[in-house]
Coordinates of C-alpha atoms in Angstrom, one line a residue:
P1 CA 0.0 0.0 0.0
N2 CA 3.0 2.4 0.6
R3 CA 4.5 1.6 -2.8
K4 CA 4.9 4.6 -5.2
T5 CA 5.5 4.0 -8.8
A6 CA 5.1 5.9 -12.1
L7 CA 5.4 4.9 -15.8
V8 CA 5.6 7.1 -18.9
Y9 CA 5.0 5.4 -22.3
Y10 CA 6.1 6.7 -25.6
D11 CA 6.2 5.0 -29.0
E12 CA 10.0 4.5 -28.8
C13 CA 10.8 4.3 -25.1
T14 CA 9.4 3.8 -21.6
V15 CA 10.4 5.6 -18.4
R16 CA 9.6 4.0 -15.0
Y17 CA 10.5 4.7 -11.4
S18 CA 9.4 3.3 -8.1
N19 CA 10.4 3.4 -4.4
S20 CA 10.7 -0.4 -4.4
S21 CA 12.6 -2.8 -6.7
F22 CA 10.9 -4.0 -9.9
F23 CA 13.9 -5.5 -11.6
S24 CA 13.9 -9.1 -12.9
E25 CA 10.2 -9.7 -12.1
W26 CA 7.5 -9.2 -14.6
E27 CA 4.6 -7.0 -13.7
Q28 CA 1.3 -6.4 -15.4
E29 CA -0.2 -3.4 -13.8
P30 CA -0.9 -0.7 -14.9
V31 CA -2.4 -1.9 -18.2
L32 CA -2.8 0.4 -21.2
E33 CA -4.8 -0.5 -24.2
L34 CA -4.8 1.6 -27.4
L35 CA -6.4 0.9 -30.8
N36 CA -6.6 2.1 -34.3
T37 CA -10.3 2.8 -35.0
G38 CA -10.2 1.6 -38.7
N39 CA -11.8 -1.7 -39.4
V40 CA -10.2 -4.6 -41.4
S41 CA -11.9 -6.7 -44.0
Q42 CA -12.2 -10.4 -43.1
P43 CA -11.7 -9.9 -39.3
E44 CA -11.7 -13.6 -38.4
R45 CA -8.9 -14.4 -40.8
F46 CA -7.0 -11.2 -39.7
M47 CA -7.2 -12.1 -36.0
Q48 CA -6.0 -15.6 -36.7
L49 CA -3.1 -14.3 -38.7
L50 CA -2.4 -11.7 -35.9
G51 CA -2.5 -14.3 -33.2
N52 CA -0.1 -16.7 -35.0
T53 CA 2.4 -14.0 -35.8
M54 CA 2.3 -12.4 -32.3
N55 CA 2.9 -15.8 -30.7
E56 CA 5.9 -16.4 -33.0
I57 CA 7.6 -13.1 -32.3
A58 CA 6.8 -13.4 -28.5
T59 CA 9.0 -16.5 -28.5
R60 CA 11.8 -14.8 -30.4
A61 CA 11.6 -11.7 -28.2
A62 CA 11.8 -13.8 -25.0
K63 CA 15.0 -15.5 -26.2
G64 CA 16.6 -12.1 -26.8
D65 CA 19.3 -11.2 -29.3
Q66 CA 23.1 -11.2 -29.1
L67 CA 23.0 -7.8 -27.3
G68 CA 20.5 -9.0 -24.7
K69 CA 17.6 -7.0 -26.1
K70 CA 14.3 -8.8 -25.8
Y71 CA 12.7 -7.3 -28.9
A72 CA 11.3 -8.8 -32.1
T73 CA 9.3 -7.6 -35.1
Q74 CA 7.8 -9.3 -38.1
E75 CA 5.9 -8.4 -41.3
V76 CA 3.4 -10.7 -43.0
N77 CA 1.1 -10.1 -46.0
F78 CA -2.6 -9.9 -45.1
T79 CA -3.9 -9.0 -48.6
A80 CA -2.3 -8.2 -51.9
F81 CA -2.0 -4.6 -50.8
Q82 CA -1.9 -4.8 -47.0
T83 CA 1.0 -5.9 -44.8
L84 CA 0.6 -6.6 -41.1
Y85 CA 3.5 -5.2 -39.0
T86 CA 3.9 -6.6 -35.5
L87 CA 6.2 -5.9 -32.5
A88 CA 6.8 -7.6 -29.1
Q89 CA 9.2 -6.3 -26.5
C90 CA 10.1 -7.0 -22.8
T91 CA 12.4 -5.1 -20.5
P92 CA 15.8 -6.7 -20.8
D93 CA 16.1 -7.7 -17.2
L94 CA 13.4 -10.4 -17.4
S95 CA 14.2 -14.0 -17.7
V96 CA 13.2 -16.0 -20.8
S97 CA 10.2 -17.6 -19.1
D98 CA 9.0 -14.3 -17.4
C99 CA 9.2 -12.4 -20.7
Q100 CA 7.3 -15.2 -22.5
T101 CA 4.6 -15.1 -19.8
C102 CA 4.3 -11.4 -19.9
L103 CA 4.0 -11.2 -23.7
T104 CA 1.6 -14.2 -23.9
T105 CA -0.6 -12.5 -21.4
A106 CA -0.6 -9.2 -23.3
I107 CA -1.5 -11.0 -26.5
T108 CA -4.6 -12.4 -24.9
Y109 CA -5.8 -8.8 -24.4
L110 CA -5.8 -8.0 -28.1
P111 CA -9.1 -9.8 -29.1
N112 CA -10.9 -8.0 -26.3
C113 CA -9.6 -4.5 -27.0
C114 CA -8.9 -4.5 -30.7
L115 CA -11.1 -7.2 -32.5
G116 CA -11.2 -6.5 -36.2
K117 CA -9.3 -3.2 -35.9
Q118 CA -6.4 -2.1 -38.1
G119 CA -4.1 -1.6 -35.2
G120 CA -3.7 -2.1 -31.5
R121 CA -1.3 -2.0 -28.6
V122 CA -1.3 -3.5 -25.1
V123 CA 1.2 -2.1 -22.7
F124 CA 2.2 -3.8 -19.4
A125 CA 4.7 -2.4 -16.9
S126 CA 7.2 -5.1 -18.1
C127 CA 6.3 -5.7 -21.7
N128 CA 4.2 -4.5 -24.6
V129 CA 2.9 -5.8 -28.0
R130 CA 1.7 -3.8 -31.0
Y131 CA 0.4 -4.3 -34.5
E132 CA -0.5 -2.0 -37.4
L133 CA -1.2 -2.1 -41.1
Y134 CA 1.6 0.4 -41.7
P135 CA 5.3 0.4 -40.7
F136 CA 5.5 2.0 -37.2
Y137 CA 9.1 0.9 -36.4
R138 CA 12.3 1.5 -38.3
F139 CA 14.0 -1.3 -40.2
T140 CA 17.6 -1.2 -38.9
A141 CA 20.4 -3.7 -39.5
Q142 CA 21.1 -5.8 -36.5
Q143 CA 24.1 -4.7 -34.6
L144 CA 27.0 -7.0 -34.1
P145 CA 27.8 -8.0 -30.5
P146 CA 30.7 -6.2 -28.8
P147 CA 34.0 -8.1 -29.1
P148 CA 34.9 -10.3 -26.1
P149 CA 37.2 -8.7 -23.5
P150 CA 40.9 -9.4 -24.0
K151 CA 42.3 -12.3 -22.0
P152 CA 44.2 -11.3 -18.9
V153 CA 48.0 -11.3 -19.3
H154 CA 49.5 -13.2 -16.4
S155 CA 52.6 -11.7 -14.9
P156 CA 55.5 -14.0 -14.0
P157 CA 55.5 -15.4 -10.5
A158 CA 57.1 -13.1 -7.8
L159 CA 60.6 -13.8 -6.7
E160 CA 60.8 -14.9 -3.1
S161 CA 64.4 -15.1 -2.1
K162 CA 66.5 -12.0 -1.6
G163 CA 69.6 -14.1 -1.8
K164 CA 69.0 -14.8 -5.5
N165 CA 69.3 -11.3 -6.9
K166 CA 71.7 -12.3 -9.7
N167 CA 69.5 -15.2 -10.7
S168 CA 66.5 -13.0 -10.4
S169 CA 68.0 -10.4 -12.8
T170 CA 68.8 -13.2 -15.3
T171 CA 65.3 -14.6 -15.0
I172 CA 63.7 -11.2 -15.6
I173 CA 65.9 -10.5 -18.6
A174 CA 65.2 -14.0 -20.0
I175 CA 61.5 -13.3 -19.7
A176 CA 61.4 -9.7 -20.7
L177 CA 63.6 -9.9 -23.8
P178 CA 61.4 -12.3 -25.8
V179 CA 58.3 -10.4 -24.7
V180 CA 59.7 -7.0 -25.9
V181 CA 60.9 -8.6 -29.2
S182 CA 57.5 -10.2 -29.7
V183 CA 55.7 -6.9 -29.0
V184 CA 57.9 -5.1 -31.5
I185 CA 57.4 -7.7 -34.2
F186 CA 53.6 -7.7 -33.6
A187 CA 53.4 -3.9 -33.7
G188 CA 55.3 -3.8 -36.9
A189 CA 53.1 -6.5 -38.5
L190 CA 50.0 -4.7 -37.3
I191 CA 51.2 -1.4 -38.8
C192 CA 51.8 -3.1 -42.1
I193 CA 48.3 -4.7 -42.1
L194 CA 46.5 -1.5 -41.2
T195 CA 48.5 0.5 -43.8
R196 CA 47.6 -2.1 -46.4
K197 CA 43.9 -2.1 -45.4
S198 CA 43.7 1.6 -45.3
K199 CA 45.0 1.8 -48.9
K200 CA 42.5 -0.9 -49.9
Y201 CA 39.5 0.6 -48.3
D202 CA 40.3 4.2 -49.3
A203 CA 39.3 3.0 -52.8
V204 CA 35.6 3.1 -51.9
E205 CA 34.2 6.5 -50.9
Q206 CA 30.8 7.1 -49.3
E207 CA 29.3 10.5 -49.9
N208 CA 28.2 12.4 -46.8
G209 CA 27.8 15.9 -48.1
N210 CA 31.4 16.5 -49.3
E211 CA 32.9 14.2 -46.6
I212 CA 34.2 10.8 -47.5
T213 CA 34.0 7.8 -45.2
T214 CA 34.9 4.1 -45.6
M215 CA 32.8 1.0 -45.1
E216 CA 35.2 -1.8 -44.4
S217 CA 32.7 -4.3 -43.2
L218 CA 31.0 -4.5 -46.6
Q219 CA 34.1 -5.1 -48.7
F220 CA 34.8 -8.4 -50.3
D221 CA 38.1 -9.7 -51.7
F222 CA 38.1 -10.1 -55.5
S223 CA 39.4 -13.6 -55.1
T224 CA 36.4 -14.5 -53.0
I225 CA 33.9 -13.2 -55.6
E226 CA 35.9 -14.8 -58.4
A227 CA 35.7 -18.2 -56.7
A228 CA 32.0 -17.7 -55.8
T229 CA 31.1 -17.1 -59.5
N230 CA 33.4 -19.8 -60.9
K231 CA 35.7 -17.2 -62.4
F232 CA 32.7 -15.3 -63.8
S233 CA 31.8 -18.3 -66.0
V234 CA 29.2 -18.0 -68.8
D235 CA 27.2 -20.7 -67.1
N236 CA 26.8 -18.4 -64.0
K237 CA 25.7 -15.4 -66.0
L238 CA 22.2 -14.3 -65.2
G239 CA 21.9 -11.4 -67.6
E240 CA 23.2 -8.0 -68.5
G241 CA 22.0 -4.4 -67.7
G242 CA 23.2 -0.9 -68.0
F243 CA 25.8 -1.5 -65.3
G244 CA 27.2 -4.6 -66.9
P245 CA 26.8 -8.4 -66.6
V246 CA 25.2 -10.0 -63.6
Y247 CA 26.5 -13.4 -62.3
K248 CA 25.1 -15.9 -59.8
G249 CA 27.5 -17.0 -57.1
K250 CA 27.8 -19.0 -53.9
L251 CA 29.9 -17.9 -50.9
P252 CA 31.9 -20.3 -48.8
N253 CA 29.2 -20.3 -46.2
G254 CA 26.7 -21.5 -48.8
Q255 CA 24.9 -18.2 -49.3
Q256 CA 23.7 -17.5 -52.8
I257 CA 24.6 -14.1 -54.2
A258 CA 24.1 -12.0 -57.4
V259 CA 27.2 -10.1 -58.5
K260 CA 27.1 -7.1 -60.8
R261 CA 30.4 -6.5 -62.7
L262 CA 30.9 -3.0 -64.1
A263 CA 31.6 -3.3 -67.8
V264 CA 34.2 -1.1 -69.5
S265 CA 31.6 0.0 -72.0
S266 CA 29.0 0.8 -69.3
S267 CA 27.4 4.3 -69.4
Q268 CA 27.5 4.2 -65.6
G269 CA 30.8 4.9 -63.9
L270 CA 32.5 5.2 -60.5
E271 CA 30.1 7.9 -59.3
E272 CA 27.0 5.7 -59.8
Y273 CA 28.9 2.8 -58.3
K274 CA 29.8 4.8 -55.1
N275 CA 26.3 6.2 -55.0
E276 CA 24.7 2.7 -54.9
V277 CA 27.0 1.4 -52.3
A278 CA 26.6 4.5 -50.1
L279 CA 22.8 4.4 -50.3
L280 CA 22.0 0.7 -50.0
A281 CA 24.3 0.3 -47.1
K282 CA 22.0 2.6 -45.1
L283 CA 18.7 1.1 -46.3
Q284 CA 16.8 -2.0 -45.2
H285 CA 13.3 -2.9 -46.3
R286 CA 11.6 -6.1 -47.6
N287 CA 10.8 -4.4 -50.9
L288 CA 14.3 -3.2 -51.6
V289 CA 17.1 -5.4 -52.8
R290 CA 19.7 -6.0 -50.1
L291 CA 23.3 -5.1 -50.8
L292 CA 25.7 -7.6 -49.1
G293 CA 28.9 -5.9 -50.1
F294 CA 31.2 -4.6 -52.8
C295 CA 34.6 -5.1 -54.3
L296 CA 36.9 -2.5 -55.7
E297 CA 40.3 -3.8 -56.7
G298 CA 42.2 -2.3 -59.6
A299 CA 39.9 -1.9 -62.6
E300 CA 37.3 -4.3 -61.1
K301 CA 34.1 -2.7 -59.7
L302 CA 31.7 -5.3 -58.3
L303 CA 28.4 -5.1 -56.3
V304 CA 27.3 -8.1 -54.3
Y305 CA 23.5 -8.5 -53.7
E306 CA 21.2 -11.1 -52.2
F307 CA 20.2 -13.6 -54.8
V308 CA 16.7 -13.0 -56.1
P309 CA 15.6 -16.2 -57.9
N310 CA 12.8 -15.0 -60.2
K311 CA 14.9 -12.3 -62.0
S312 CA 13.1 -9.0 -62.9
L313 CA 9.5 -8.3 -63.5
N314 CA 10.0 -7.6 -67.2
Y315 CA 11.2 -11.2 -67.6
F316 CA 7.6 -12.3 -66.9
L317 CA 5.5 -9.3 -67.9
F318 CA 6.7 -8.9 -71.4
D319 CA 7.1 -12.6 -72.3
L320 CA 4.1 -14.1 -74.0
E321 CA 4.8 -17.6 -72.5
K322 CA 5.4 -16.3 -69.0
Q323 CA 2.7 -13.6 -68.7
G324 CA 0.2 -16.1 -67.6
E325 CA 2.2 -16.8 -64.4
L326 CA 1.4 -13.2 -63.3
T327 CA -2.2 -13.7 -62.0
W328 CA -4.2 -10.7 -61.1
T329 CA -3.6 -11.4 -57.4
K330 CA 0.1 -11.5 -58.0
R331 CA 0.0 -8.3 -60.0
C332 CA -1.8 -6.6 -57.1
M333 CA 0.7 -7.9 -54.6
I334 CA 3.6 -6.6 -56.8
I335 CA 2.0 -3.1 -57.2
G336 CA 1.5 -2.9 -53.4
G337 CA 5.0 -4.0 -52.7
I338 CA 6.6 -1.5 -55.1
A339 CA 4.5 1.3 -53.5
R340 CA 5.6 0.3 -50.0
G341 CA 9.2 0.3 -51.1
I342 CA 9.0 3.7 -52.7
L343 CA 7.2 5.1 -49.6
Y344 CA 10.1 3.8 -47.5
L345 CA 12.5 5.7 -49.6
H346 CA 10.5 8.9 -49.5
E347 CA 9.2 9.0 -46.0
D348 CA 10.1 6.0 -43.7
S349 CA 13.9 5.7 -44.0
R350 CA 16.4 7.9 -42.2
L351 CA 17.0 9.7 -45.6
K352 CA 14.6 11.2 -48.2
I353 CA 15.7 9.4 -51.4
I354 CA 14.6 9.9 -55.0
H355 CA 15.3 6.8 -57.0
R356 CA 15.1 8.5 -60.4
D357 CA 15.3 5.3 -62.4
L358 CA 12.2 3.3 -61.4
K359 CA 11.1 0.9 -64.2
I360 CA 9.9 -2.6 -64.8
S361 CA 13.4 -4.0 -65.4
N362 CA 14.6 -2.6 -62.0
I363 CA 11.9 -4.5 -60.1
L364 CA 13.2 -7.9 -59.0
L365 CA 11.0 -10.8 -57.8
D366 CA 11.9 -13.2 -55.0
K367 CA 10.8 -16.9 -54.7
D368 CA 7.4 -15.8 -53.6
M369 CA 7.1 -13.1 -56.3
N370 CA 7.5 -10.3 -53.8
P371 CA 8.9 -7.2 -55.5
K372 CA 12.3 -5.7 -54.6
I373 CA 13.4 -2.4 -56.0
S374 CA 17.0 -2.4 -57.3
D375 CA 19.6 -0.3 -59.2
F376 CA 20.2 2.8 -57.0
G377 CA 23.1 4.2 -59.1
M378 CA 21.0 7.2 -60.2
A379 CA 19.3 7.9 -56.8
R380 CA 19.8 11.1 -54.9
I381 CA 19.3 12.2 -51.3
L382 CA 17.2 15.3 -50.5
G383 CA 17.4 17.3 -47.3
V384 CA 14.8 16.9 -44.6
D385 CA 13.2 20.2 -45.5
Q386 CA 14.0 20.0 -49.2
S387 CA 11.1 19.1 -51.6
K388 CA 12.8 19.2 -55.0
A389 CA 16.2 19.7 -56.7
K390 CA 17.6 20.4 -60.1
T391 CA 20.4 18.8 -62.1
S392 CA 22.1 19.7 -65.4
R393 CA 22.7 16.0 -66.0
V394 CA 19.4 14.3 -66.7
V395 CA 19.6 10.5 -66.3
G396 CA 17.0 7.8 -66.4
T397 CA 15.0 5.9 -69.0
Y398 CA 12.5 7.5 -71.4
G399 CA 8.9 6.3 -71.0
Y400 CA 9.4 6.6 -67.2
M401 CA 10.6 10.2 -66.9
P402 CA 8.2 13.0 -66.1
P403 CA 8.3 16.1 -68.3
E404 CA 9.6 18.5 -65.7
Y405 CA 12.7 16.2 -65.2
A406 CA 13.3 15.3 -68.9
M407 CA 13.0 18.9 -70.1
H408 CA 14.3 21.0 -67.2
G409 CA 16.2 18.7 -64.9
H410 CA 13.7 19.2 -62.0
F411 CA 13.2 16.2 -59.8
S412 CA 11.3 15.5 -56.6
I413 CA 9.4 12.7 -54.9
K414 CA 6.7 13.3 -57.5
S415 CA 9.2 12.2 -60.2
D416 CA 9.2 8.7 -58.7
V417 CA 5.4 8.9 -58.4
Y418 CA 5.2 9.5 -62.1
S419 CA 7.5 6.5 -62.8
F420 CA 5.4 4.4 -60.5
G421 CA 2.2 5.3 -62.4
V422 CA 3.8 4.1 -65.6
I423 CA 4.8 0.9 -64.0
I424 CA 1.2 0.3 -62.7
L425 CA -0.2 0.8 -66.3
E426 CA 2.4 -1.5 -67.7
I427 CA 1.6 -4.2 -65.2
I428 CA -2.2 -3.9 -66.0
T429 CA -1.8 -3.8 -69.8
G430 CA 1.2 -6.1 -70.2
K431 CA 2.6 -3.6 -72.6
K432 CA 5.8 -1.6 -72.6
S433 CA 5.7 2.1 -72.3
S434 CA 8.6 2.4 -74.8
N435 CA 8.1 1.2 -78.3
F436 CA 4.3 0.9 -77.7
Q437 CA 2.4 0.2 -80.8
Q438 CA -1.3 -0.7 -80.6
S439 CA -2.6 0.7 -83.8
D440 CA -1.6 2.8 -86.8
E441 CA -1.9 5.9 -84.8
D442 CA 1.2 7.5 -83.4
E443 CA 0.4 7.3 -79.7
D444 CA 2.2 6.2 -76.6
L445 CA 1.0 3.9 -73.8
L446 CA -0.3 6.8 -71.6
T447 CA -2.3 8.4 -74.5
H448 CA -3.7 4.9 -75.3
V449 CA -4.8 4.4 -71.6
W450 CA -6.2 7.9 -71.4
K451 CA -8.3 7.4 -74.6
H452 CA -9.9 4.2 -73.2
W453 CA -10.5 5.9 -69.8
N454 CA -12.3 8.8 -71.5
N455 CA -14.3 6.4 -73.7
G456 CA -15.5 4.4 -70.7
T457 CA -13.7 1.2 -71.8
P458 CA -10.8 0.8 -69.3
L459 CA -11.3 -3.0 -69.1
E460 CA -10.3 -3.3 -72.7
L461 CA -6.8 -2.3 -71.5
L462 CA -6.3 -5.4 -69.4
D463 CA -3.6 -7.9 -70.4
P464 CA -5.4 -10.7 -72.4
S465 CA -3.4 -13.3 -70.6
L466 CA -5.5 -12.7 -67.4
G467 CA -8.6 -14.0 -69.1
N468 CA -11.6 -13.5 -66.8
S469 CA -9.6 -14.1 -63.6
Y470 CA -9.6 -10.5 -62.2
S471 CA -11.6 -8.1 -60.1
R472 CA -13.3 -5.5 -62.2
I473 CA -13.3 -3.0 -59.3
E474 CA -9.7 -3.5 -58.5
V475 CA -8.6 -3.2 -62.2
I476 CA -10.5 0.1 -62.7
R477 CA -9.2 1.5 -59.4
C478 CA -5.6 0.6 -60.2
I479 CA -5.9 2.3 -63.7
H480 CA -7.4 5.3 -61.9
I481 CA -4.4 5.5 -59.5
G482 CA -2.0 5.0 -62.4
L483 CA -3.5 8.0 -64.2
L484 CA -3.4 10.2 -61.1
C485 CA 0.4 9.4 -60.9
V486 CA 1.2 10.4 -64.4
Q487 CA -0.5 13.8 -64.5
E488 CA 1.6 16.5 -66.1
D489 CA 1.4 18.9 -63.2
P490 CA 3.6 17.4 -60.4
S491 CA 1.6 19.2 -57.7
Q492 CA -1.5 17.2 -58.8
R493 CA 0.1 13.8 -58.4
P494 CA -0.5 12.1 -55.1
T495 CA 2.3 11.3 -52.6
M496 CA 3.3 7.7 -52.1
E497 CA 1.7 7.8 -48.6
N498 CA -1.6 8.7 -50.2
I499 CA -1.1 6.1 -53.0
V500 CA -0.5 3.3 -50.4
L501 CA -3.7 4.4 -48.6
M502 CA -5.6 4.4 -51.9
L503 CA -4.4 0.9 -52.6
N504 CA -5.2 -0.4 -49.1
S505 CA -8.6 1.3 -48.5
Y506 CA -11.5 1.4 -50.9
T507 CA -13.2 4.0 -48.6
V508 CA -10.8 6.6 -50.0
T509 CA -12.4 8.6 -52.8
L510 CA -10.3 9.2 -55.8
V511 CA -10.4 12.5 -57.6
A512 CA -10.8 12.7 -61.4
P513 CA -7.4 12.5 -63.2
Q514 CA -6.2 15.1 -65.6
R515 CA -4.7 14.3 -69.0
P516 CA -1.4 12.6 -68.6
A517 CA 1.9 14.0 -69.7
T518 CA 2.9 12.3 -72.9
F519 CA 6.0 12.4 -75.1
L520 CA 7.1 11.9 -78.7
I521 CA 10.5 10.3 -78.4
P522 CA 12.8 10.8 -81.4
T523 CA 14.4 7.4 -81.2
T524 CA 13.5 3.8 -81.9
D525 CA 15.9 2.4 -79.3
S526 CA 13.9 1.2 -76.3
N527 CA 17.0 1.2 -74.1
F528 CA 17.9 4.7 -75.0
T529 CA 18.5 6.6 -71.8
A530 CA 18.4 10.3 -71.0
N531 CA 22.0 10.5 -70.0
E532 CA 22.9 9.4 -73.5
L533 CA 20.8 12.2 -75.0
V534 CA 21.0 15.1 -72.6
S535 CA 24.3 15.8 -70.9
D536 CA 24.1 19.5 -70.2
Q537 CA 21.0 21.7 -70.4
S538 CA 23.0 24.8 -70.9
G539 CA 24.3 23.6 -74.3
P540 CA 22.6 22.5 -77.5
S541 CA 21.4 18.9 -77.8
K542 CA 20.7 16.8 -80.8
S543 CA 17.1 16.1 -79.9
T544 CA 14.8 17.5 -77.2
P545 CA 11.9 15.6 -75.8
W546 CA 8.7 17.5 -75.8
S547 CA 5.2 17.2 -74.4
V548 CA 2.1 17.2 -76.6
N549 CA 0.3 18.8 -73.7
Q550 CA 1.4 22.3 -74.7
V551 CA -1.8 23.9 -73.3
S552 CA -4.1 23.1 -70.4
I553 CA -6.9 20.9 -71.5
S554 CA -10.1 21.3 -69.5
D555 CA -12.9 20.3 -71.9
M556 CA -13.0 17.1 -74.0
D557 CA -14.5 17.3 -77.5
P558 CA -16.9 14.5 -78.4
R559 CA -15.6 11.9 -80.9

């Protein structure tokens, strides 16, 4: 009755004090229950998925990590467009059994407080659990445990007899001399190793403003990668992109990898290489490809990624034999995953990142057909309070570039939104935005989609390989969202946060789209990129992309 205690809860920390000890014992009171008022579809299936996931991470959290933190998170797909994010955490002083008991008890509260709700949280004094349909925690790479303390150096036994001074001196010299020599040799060797490493690692530079830092932990030896790829054999070659050839490999620990090898003829160079290493080393999200490391030795520039078995999205989408494997459900899942990955780049990571080269061939698919955004060589970081930037070196791929960027070098998060809109329309139609040819008329994919939208025939745009296995409402809504993304005025395009909300909730009303920005591209090469055409806006160029939307169109004439 005389006990005094207080607890303060925040999303990222808890503060607690008491006039009696509360360490190493789990306590329930006081209990705090919070919920997200939004409702989920299929509440029974949702609560079952939630319960299974929560019980799984409760066990992981109770066991703790290498640093002793009793914390675990997990993401699972609920629908094609919705991901369930879960968290369980105990105070680190609890035993495994007490933490497990505390979390299990907290989980039993969820059906009572949060049945069928989109989010909920139960907080006890010693633990808490939470779930949402949006990422509410940061995806951070797990830290390595601290190195073990050095072994104690035992001093030689003390000399007891005063009458043995001469022998004592001889003994001390006999012991000390080899030790001194050993220390000198060791120090010399250490200096040589460090000098050699510093020269090796200085080769890779990470941009931090104008400052350059090194990332030793990510660097591979060339011999390791060469052995992993069987000396870059043709049999291990997966394909080739703008950076150069890509090889499949296997590390000594059995982990499969994909290795990009910069080609001499590549349009990308050291700047793009450094940019990709520097950015991907800071990012971690299930819908971004994971960089495992790099190698920069002599003329060799290599990037080492996780191996993604299903190659890129264009491998399926634009292949007449493989198109059928992309069911409507899978296409919805891919659209939702790409959107979440871009949202992470724009809003949820520590940095505000503009990808600048989003396209179908840069979307990789894992074994479960989950999308992973790749190729960050062209990406740029914006300041926290910065909304847009300008460059005199326009890079990217025509068909995916918004007009303000292609013509004036202006880029912002709305540039990526435009590219995402093109990707949505390609996924729905199964047609490439570049080299699009549907009829004798000279029109691009966006004009073709806009024409059917205005004529009230959007379902005629659907990829024929889907047959009748699709949701009419979902198809029309996705086309609508795609058209909102490719509007000519960047300010009219939605943010990725709003796009994810539109995809997840049918209660969100969509505004009518304006006519999309369209281009007539003076080339027949579908792989022609902007950096090959426009290098400096201050000087003349051979060809200039132009928009057919030279005037604002508010009224549509009848056909």
